[in-house]
Tab-separated table of C-alpha atoms in Angstrom:
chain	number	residue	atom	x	y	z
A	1	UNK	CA	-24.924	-6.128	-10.306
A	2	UNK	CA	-25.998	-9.675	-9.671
A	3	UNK	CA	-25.090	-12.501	-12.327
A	4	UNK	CA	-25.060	-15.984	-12.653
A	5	UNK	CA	-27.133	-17.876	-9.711
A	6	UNK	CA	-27.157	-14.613	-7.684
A	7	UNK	CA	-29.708	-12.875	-10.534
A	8	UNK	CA	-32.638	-15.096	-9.448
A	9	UNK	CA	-32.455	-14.156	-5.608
A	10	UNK	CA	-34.461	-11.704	-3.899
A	11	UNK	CA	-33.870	-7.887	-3.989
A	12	UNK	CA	-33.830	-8.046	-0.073
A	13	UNK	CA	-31.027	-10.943	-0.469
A	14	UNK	CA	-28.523	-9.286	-2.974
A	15	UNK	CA	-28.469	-5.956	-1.118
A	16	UNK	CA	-27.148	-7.834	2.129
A	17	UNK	CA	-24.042	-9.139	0.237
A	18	UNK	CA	-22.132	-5.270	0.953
A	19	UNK	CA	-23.212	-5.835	4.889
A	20	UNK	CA	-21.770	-9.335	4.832
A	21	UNK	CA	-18.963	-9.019	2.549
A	22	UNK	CA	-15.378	-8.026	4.384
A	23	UNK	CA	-13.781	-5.808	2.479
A	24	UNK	CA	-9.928	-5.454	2.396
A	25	UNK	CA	-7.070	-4.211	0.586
A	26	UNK	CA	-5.393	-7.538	-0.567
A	27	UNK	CA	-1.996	-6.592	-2.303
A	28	UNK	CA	0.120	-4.077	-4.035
A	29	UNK	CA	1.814	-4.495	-7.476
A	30	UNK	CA	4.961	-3.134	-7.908
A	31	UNK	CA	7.805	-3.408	-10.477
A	32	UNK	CA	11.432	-4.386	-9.225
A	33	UNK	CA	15.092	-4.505	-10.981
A	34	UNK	CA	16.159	-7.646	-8.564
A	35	UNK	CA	13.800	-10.052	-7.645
A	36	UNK	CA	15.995	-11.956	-5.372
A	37	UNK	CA	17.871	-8.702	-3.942
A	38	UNK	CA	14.359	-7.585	-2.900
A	39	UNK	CA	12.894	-10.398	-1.149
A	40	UNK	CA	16.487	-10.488	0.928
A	41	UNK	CA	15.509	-7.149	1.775
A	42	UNK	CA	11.912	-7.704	2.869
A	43	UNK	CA	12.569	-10.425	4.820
A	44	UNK	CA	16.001	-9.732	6.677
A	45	UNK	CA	15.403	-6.090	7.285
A	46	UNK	CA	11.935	-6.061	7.954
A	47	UNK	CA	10.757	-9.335	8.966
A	48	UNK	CA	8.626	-10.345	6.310
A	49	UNK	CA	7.705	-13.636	4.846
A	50	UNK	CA	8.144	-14.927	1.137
A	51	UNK	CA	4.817	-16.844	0.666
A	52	UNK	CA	4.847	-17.308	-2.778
A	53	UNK	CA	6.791	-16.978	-5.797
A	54	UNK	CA	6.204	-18.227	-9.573
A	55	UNK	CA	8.050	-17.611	-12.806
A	56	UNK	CA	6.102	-17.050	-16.052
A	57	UNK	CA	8.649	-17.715	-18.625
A	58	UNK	CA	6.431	-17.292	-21.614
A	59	UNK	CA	5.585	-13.719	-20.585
A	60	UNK	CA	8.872	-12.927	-19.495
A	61	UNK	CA	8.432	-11.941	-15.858
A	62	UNK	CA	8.617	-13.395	-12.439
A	63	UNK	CA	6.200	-12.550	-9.269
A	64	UNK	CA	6.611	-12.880	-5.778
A	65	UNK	CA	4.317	-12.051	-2.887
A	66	UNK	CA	5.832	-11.078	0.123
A	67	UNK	CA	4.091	-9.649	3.540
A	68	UNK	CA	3.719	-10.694	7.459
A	69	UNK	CA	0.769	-13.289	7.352
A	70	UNK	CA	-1.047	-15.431	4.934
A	71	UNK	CA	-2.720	-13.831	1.891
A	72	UNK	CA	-6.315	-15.072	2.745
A	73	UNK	CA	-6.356	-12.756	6.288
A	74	UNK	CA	-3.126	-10.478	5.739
A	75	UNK	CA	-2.096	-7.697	2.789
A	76	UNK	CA	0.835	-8.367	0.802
A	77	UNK	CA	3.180	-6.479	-1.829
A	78	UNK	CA	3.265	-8.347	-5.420
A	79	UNK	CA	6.810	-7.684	-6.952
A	80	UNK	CA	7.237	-8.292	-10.816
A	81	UNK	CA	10.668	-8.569	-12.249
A	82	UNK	CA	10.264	-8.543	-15.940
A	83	UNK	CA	12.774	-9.966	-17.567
A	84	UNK	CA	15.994	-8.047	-18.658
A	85	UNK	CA	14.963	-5.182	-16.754
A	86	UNK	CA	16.735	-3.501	-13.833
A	87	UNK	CA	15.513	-0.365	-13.494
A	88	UNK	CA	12.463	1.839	-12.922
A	89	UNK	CA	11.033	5.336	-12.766
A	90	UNK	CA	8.871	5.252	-9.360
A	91	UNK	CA	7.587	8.455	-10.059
A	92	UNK	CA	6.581	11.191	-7.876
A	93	UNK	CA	2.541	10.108	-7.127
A	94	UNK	CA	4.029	6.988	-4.847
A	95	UNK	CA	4.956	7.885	-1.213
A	96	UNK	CA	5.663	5.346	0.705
A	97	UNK	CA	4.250	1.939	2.702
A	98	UNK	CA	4.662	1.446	6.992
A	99	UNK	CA	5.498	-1.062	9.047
A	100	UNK	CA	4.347	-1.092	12.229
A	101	UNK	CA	6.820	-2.516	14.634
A	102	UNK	CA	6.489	-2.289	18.919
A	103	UNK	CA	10.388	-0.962	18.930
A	104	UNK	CA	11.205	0.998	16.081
A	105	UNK	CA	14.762	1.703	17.895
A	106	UNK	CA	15.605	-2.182	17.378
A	107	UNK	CA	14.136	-2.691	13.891
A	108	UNK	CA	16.296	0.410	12.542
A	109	UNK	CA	19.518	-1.343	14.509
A	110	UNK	CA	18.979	-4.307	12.452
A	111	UNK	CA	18.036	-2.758	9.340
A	112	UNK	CA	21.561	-0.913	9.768
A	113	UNK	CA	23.462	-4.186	10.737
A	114	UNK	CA	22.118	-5.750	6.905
A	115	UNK	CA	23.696	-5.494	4.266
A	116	UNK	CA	20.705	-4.704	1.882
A	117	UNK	CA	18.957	-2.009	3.182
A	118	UNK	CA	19.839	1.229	5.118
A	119	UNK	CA	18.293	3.931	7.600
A	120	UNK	CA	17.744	7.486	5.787
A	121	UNK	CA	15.920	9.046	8.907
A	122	UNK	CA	16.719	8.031	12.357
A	123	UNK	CA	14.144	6.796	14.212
A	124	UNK	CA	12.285	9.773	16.393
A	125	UNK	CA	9.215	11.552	17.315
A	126	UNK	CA	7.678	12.736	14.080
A	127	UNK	CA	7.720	16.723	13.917
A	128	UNK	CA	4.677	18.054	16.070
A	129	UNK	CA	4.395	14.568	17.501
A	130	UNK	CA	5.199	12.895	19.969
A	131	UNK	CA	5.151	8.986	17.499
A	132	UNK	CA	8.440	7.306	16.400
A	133	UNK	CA	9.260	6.513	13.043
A	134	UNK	CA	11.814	6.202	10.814
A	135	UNK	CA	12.927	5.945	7.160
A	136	UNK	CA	13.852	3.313	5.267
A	137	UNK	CA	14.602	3.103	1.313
A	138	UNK	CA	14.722	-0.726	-0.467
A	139	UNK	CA	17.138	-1.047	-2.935
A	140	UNK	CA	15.165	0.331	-5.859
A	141	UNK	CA	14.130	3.276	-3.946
A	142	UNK	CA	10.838	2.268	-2.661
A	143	UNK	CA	10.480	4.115	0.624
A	144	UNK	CA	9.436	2.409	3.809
A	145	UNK	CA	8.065	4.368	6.753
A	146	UNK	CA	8.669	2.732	10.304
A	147	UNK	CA	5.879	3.347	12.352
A	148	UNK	CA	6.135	2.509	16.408
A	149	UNK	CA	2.710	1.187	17.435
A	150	UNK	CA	1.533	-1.746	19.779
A	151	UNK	CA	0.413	-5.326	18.722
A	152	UNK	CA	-1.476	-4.914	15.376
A	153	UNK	CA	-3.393	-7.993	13.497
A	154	UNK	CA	-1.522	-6.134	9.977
A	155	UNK	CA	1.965	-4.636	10.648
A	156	UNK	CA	1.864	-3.626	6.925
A	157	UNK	CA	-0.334	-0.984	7.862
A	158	UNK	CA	-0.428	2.005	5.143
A	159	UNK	CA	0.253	2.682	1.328
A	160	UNK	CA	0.682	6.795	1.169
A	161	UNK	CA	0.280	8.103	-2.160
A	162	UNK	CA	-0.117	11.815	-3.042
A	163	UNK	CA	-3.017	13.635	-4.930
A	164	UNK	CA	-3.951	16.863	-6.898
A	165	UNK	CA	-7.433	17.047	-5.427
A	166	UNK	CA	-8.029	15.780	-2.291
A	167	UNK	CA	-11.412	15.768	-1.622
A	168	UNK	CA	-12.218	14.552	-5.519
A	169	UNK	CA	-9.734	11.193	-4.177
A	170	UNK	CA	-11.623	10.898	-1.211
A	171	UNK	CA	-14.939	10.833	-3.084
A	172	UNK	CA	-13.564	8.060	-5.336
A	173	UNK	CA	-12.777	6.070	-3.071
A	174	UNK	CA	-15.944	5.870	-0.931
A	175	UNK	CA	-18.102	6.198	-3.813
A	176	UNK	CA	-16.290	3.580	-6.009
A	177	UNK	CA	-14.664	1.526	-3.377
A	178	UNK	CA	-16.694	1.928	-0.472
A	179	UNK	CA	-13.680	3.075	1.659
A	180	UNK	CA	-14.569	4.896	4.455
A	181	UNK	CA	-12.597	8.399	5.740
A	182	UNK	CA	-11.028	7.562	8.949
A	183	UNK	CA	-9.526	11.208	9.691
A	184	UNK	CA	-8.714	14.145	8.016
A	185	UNK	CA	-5.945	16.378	8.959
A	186	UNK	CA	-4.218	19.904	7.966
A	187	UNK	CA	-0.752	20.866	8.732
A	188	UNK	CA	-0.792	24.249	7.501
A	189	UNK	CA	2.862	24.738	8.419
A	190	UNK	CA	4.018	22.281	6.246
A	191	UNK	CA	1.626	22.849	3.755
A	192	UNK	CA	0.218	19.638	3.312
A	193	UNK	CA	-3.343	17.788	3.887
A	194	UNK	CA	-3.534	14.123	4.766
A	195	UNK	CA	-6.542	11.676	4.344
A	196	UNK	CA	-6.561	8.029	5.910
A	197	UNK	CA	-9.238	5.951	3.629
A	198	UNK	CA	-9.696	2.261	4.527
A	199	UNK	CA	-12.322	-0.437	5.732
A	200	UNK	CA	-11.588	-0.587	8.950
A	201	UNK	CA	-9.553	1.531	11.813
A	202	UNK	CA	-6.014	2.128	10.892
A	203	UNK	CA	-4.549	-0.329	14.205
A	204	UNK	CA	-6.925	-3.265	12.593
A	205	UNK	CA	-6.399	-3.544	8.572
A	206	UNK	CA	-4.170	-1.688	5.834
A	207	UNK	CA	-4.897	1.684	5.011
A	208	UNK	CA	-4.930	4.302	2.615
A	209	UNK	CA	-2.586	7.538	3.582
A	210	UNK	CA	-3.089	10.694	0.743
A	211	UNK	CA	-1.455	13.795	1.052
A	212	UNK	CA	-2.442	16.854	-0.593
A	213	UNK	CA	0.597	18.915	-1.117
A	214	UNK	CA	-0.605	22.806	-1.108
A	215	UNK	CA	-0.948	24.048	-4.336
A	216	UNK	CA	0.409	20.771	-6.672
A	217	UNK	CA	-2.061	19.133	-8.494
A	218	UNK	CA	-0.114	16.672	-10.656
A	219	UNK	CA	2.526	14.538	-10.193
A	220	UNK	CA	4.774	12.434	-12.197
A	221	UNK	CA	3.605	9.233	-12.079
A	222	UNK	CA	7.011	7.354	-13.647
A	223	UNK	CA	6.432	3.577	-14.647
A	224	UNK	CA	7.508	1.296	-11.662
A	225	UNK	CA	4.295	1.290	-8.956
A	226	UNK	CA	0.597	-0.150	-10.726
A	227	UNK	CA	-2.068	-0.816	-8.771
A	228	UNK	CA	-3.719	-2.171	-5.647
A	229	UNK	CA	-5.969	-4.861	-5.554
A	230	UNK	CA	-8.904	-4.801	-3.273
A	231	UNK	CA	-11.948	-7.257	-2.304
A	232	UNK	CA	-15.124	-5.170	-2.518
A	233	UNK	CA	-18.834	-6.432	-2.813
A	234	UNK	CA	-17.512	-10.183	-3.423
A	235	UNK	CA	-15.710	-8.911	-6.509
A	236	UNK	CA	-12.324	-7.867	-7.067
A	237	UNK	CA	-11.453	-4.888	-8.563
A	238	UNK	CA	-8.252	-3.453	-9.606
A	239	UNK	CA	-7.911	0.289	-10.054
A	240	UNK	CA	-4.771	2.300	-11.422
A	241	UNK	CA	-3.502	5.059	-9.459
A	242	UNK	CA	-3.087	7.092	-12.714
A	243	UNK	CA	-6.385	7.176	-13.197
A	244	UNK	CA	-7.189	10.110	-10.309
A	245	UNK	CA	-3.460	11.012	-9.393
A	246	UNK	CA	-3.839	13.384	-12.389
């Protein structure tokens, strides 16, 4: 809905603004026990940049946004270390987030050689696949998948979470977010359903990964991951996971 000076425009005017507007997932929010043990991790293991950090004494908690470009073109993660707390339930909704990276192979060497961080799948063709990855936990148990993929404008390319209903989550997040539904694949072998959701093609901007898991339709959602922030319509608009994980 239009407010302020947009109310007075034409009809024909305020319907352009979703055709004009670029829509993008901006950031993650995540809890952490370790601020500083974190952002070590982030940037020594897997090459990304601290660009901004700020302490909020009077509410007791600390942020700091971390990612591979600036905020105003790139996505980023938001960690919050609230004070006098180390620990977290992640819960069983969050998957994980990928990195892209052109040699897989030499990011998992160097994620080996830290001391922070640590390899719990060696990189290799992903099962019925021929595309490398690889696993990679932070040190509160965040997962990171390692995706091998050419030059991409976002190397922080996907946030997988898994759903109950998968085609009531897609719906949501066209009709509500105005994602789109890249592809759509079953793996009947595994048992599982996947969904990519985003605003533009997966080698261009952030995306959405959700995996239907045959026959589980909730999941523990624990208290450590909370929500995404988007830019949609020239609003922004935060929406909890919770909301449609159950």
């Amino acid at each position: 809905m239009a407010t302020g000076s947009e109310a007075g425009k034409p009809a024909e005017v305020v319907l352009e603004w979703p055709k004009q507007d670029k829509k993008r997932m901006l950031h993650a929010v995540y809890r952490v026990g370790d601020l500083d043990r974190t952002i070590k991790c982030y940037t020594e293991c897997f090459g990304m940049k601290l660009l901004r950090k700020r302490d909020v004494p009077e509410e007791k908690y600390t942020n700091a946004f971390l990612g591979f470009g600036p905020e105003d073109s790139n996505f980023a993660l938001e960690l919050t270390y609230n004070y006098g707390v180390d620990k977290y339930d992640i819960g069983a909704g969050f998957g994980h987030f990928a990195i892209a990276h052109e040699d897989v192979y030499k990011l998992a060497e160097t994620i080996k050689s830290s001391s922070c961080c640590k390899i719990t799948r060696e990189p290799g063709p992903v099962k019925g696949g021929s595309t490398v990855i690889a696993f990679a936990p932070d040190p509160d148990g965040y997962m990171f998948e390692l995706i091998q993929r050419g030059p991409t404008p976002e190397p922080l390319c996907q946030v997988m979470l898994r759903v109950g209903e998968l085609d009531r989550s897609i719906m949501f997040y066209e009709k509500a977010l105005g994602m789109k539904l890249l592809r759509k694949k079953d793996v009947p072998q595994y048992k599982y359903t996947i969904a990519m959701m985003g605003y533009a093609e997966e080698d261009k901007t952030t995306v959405l990964e959700l995996t239907y898991n045959y026959g589980v339709t909730e999941y523990n959602k624990g208290n450590a991951y909370a929500q995404v922030l988007t830019r949609f319509f020239l609003h922004y608009f935060l929406f909890r996971f919770w909301h449609f994980l159950s």
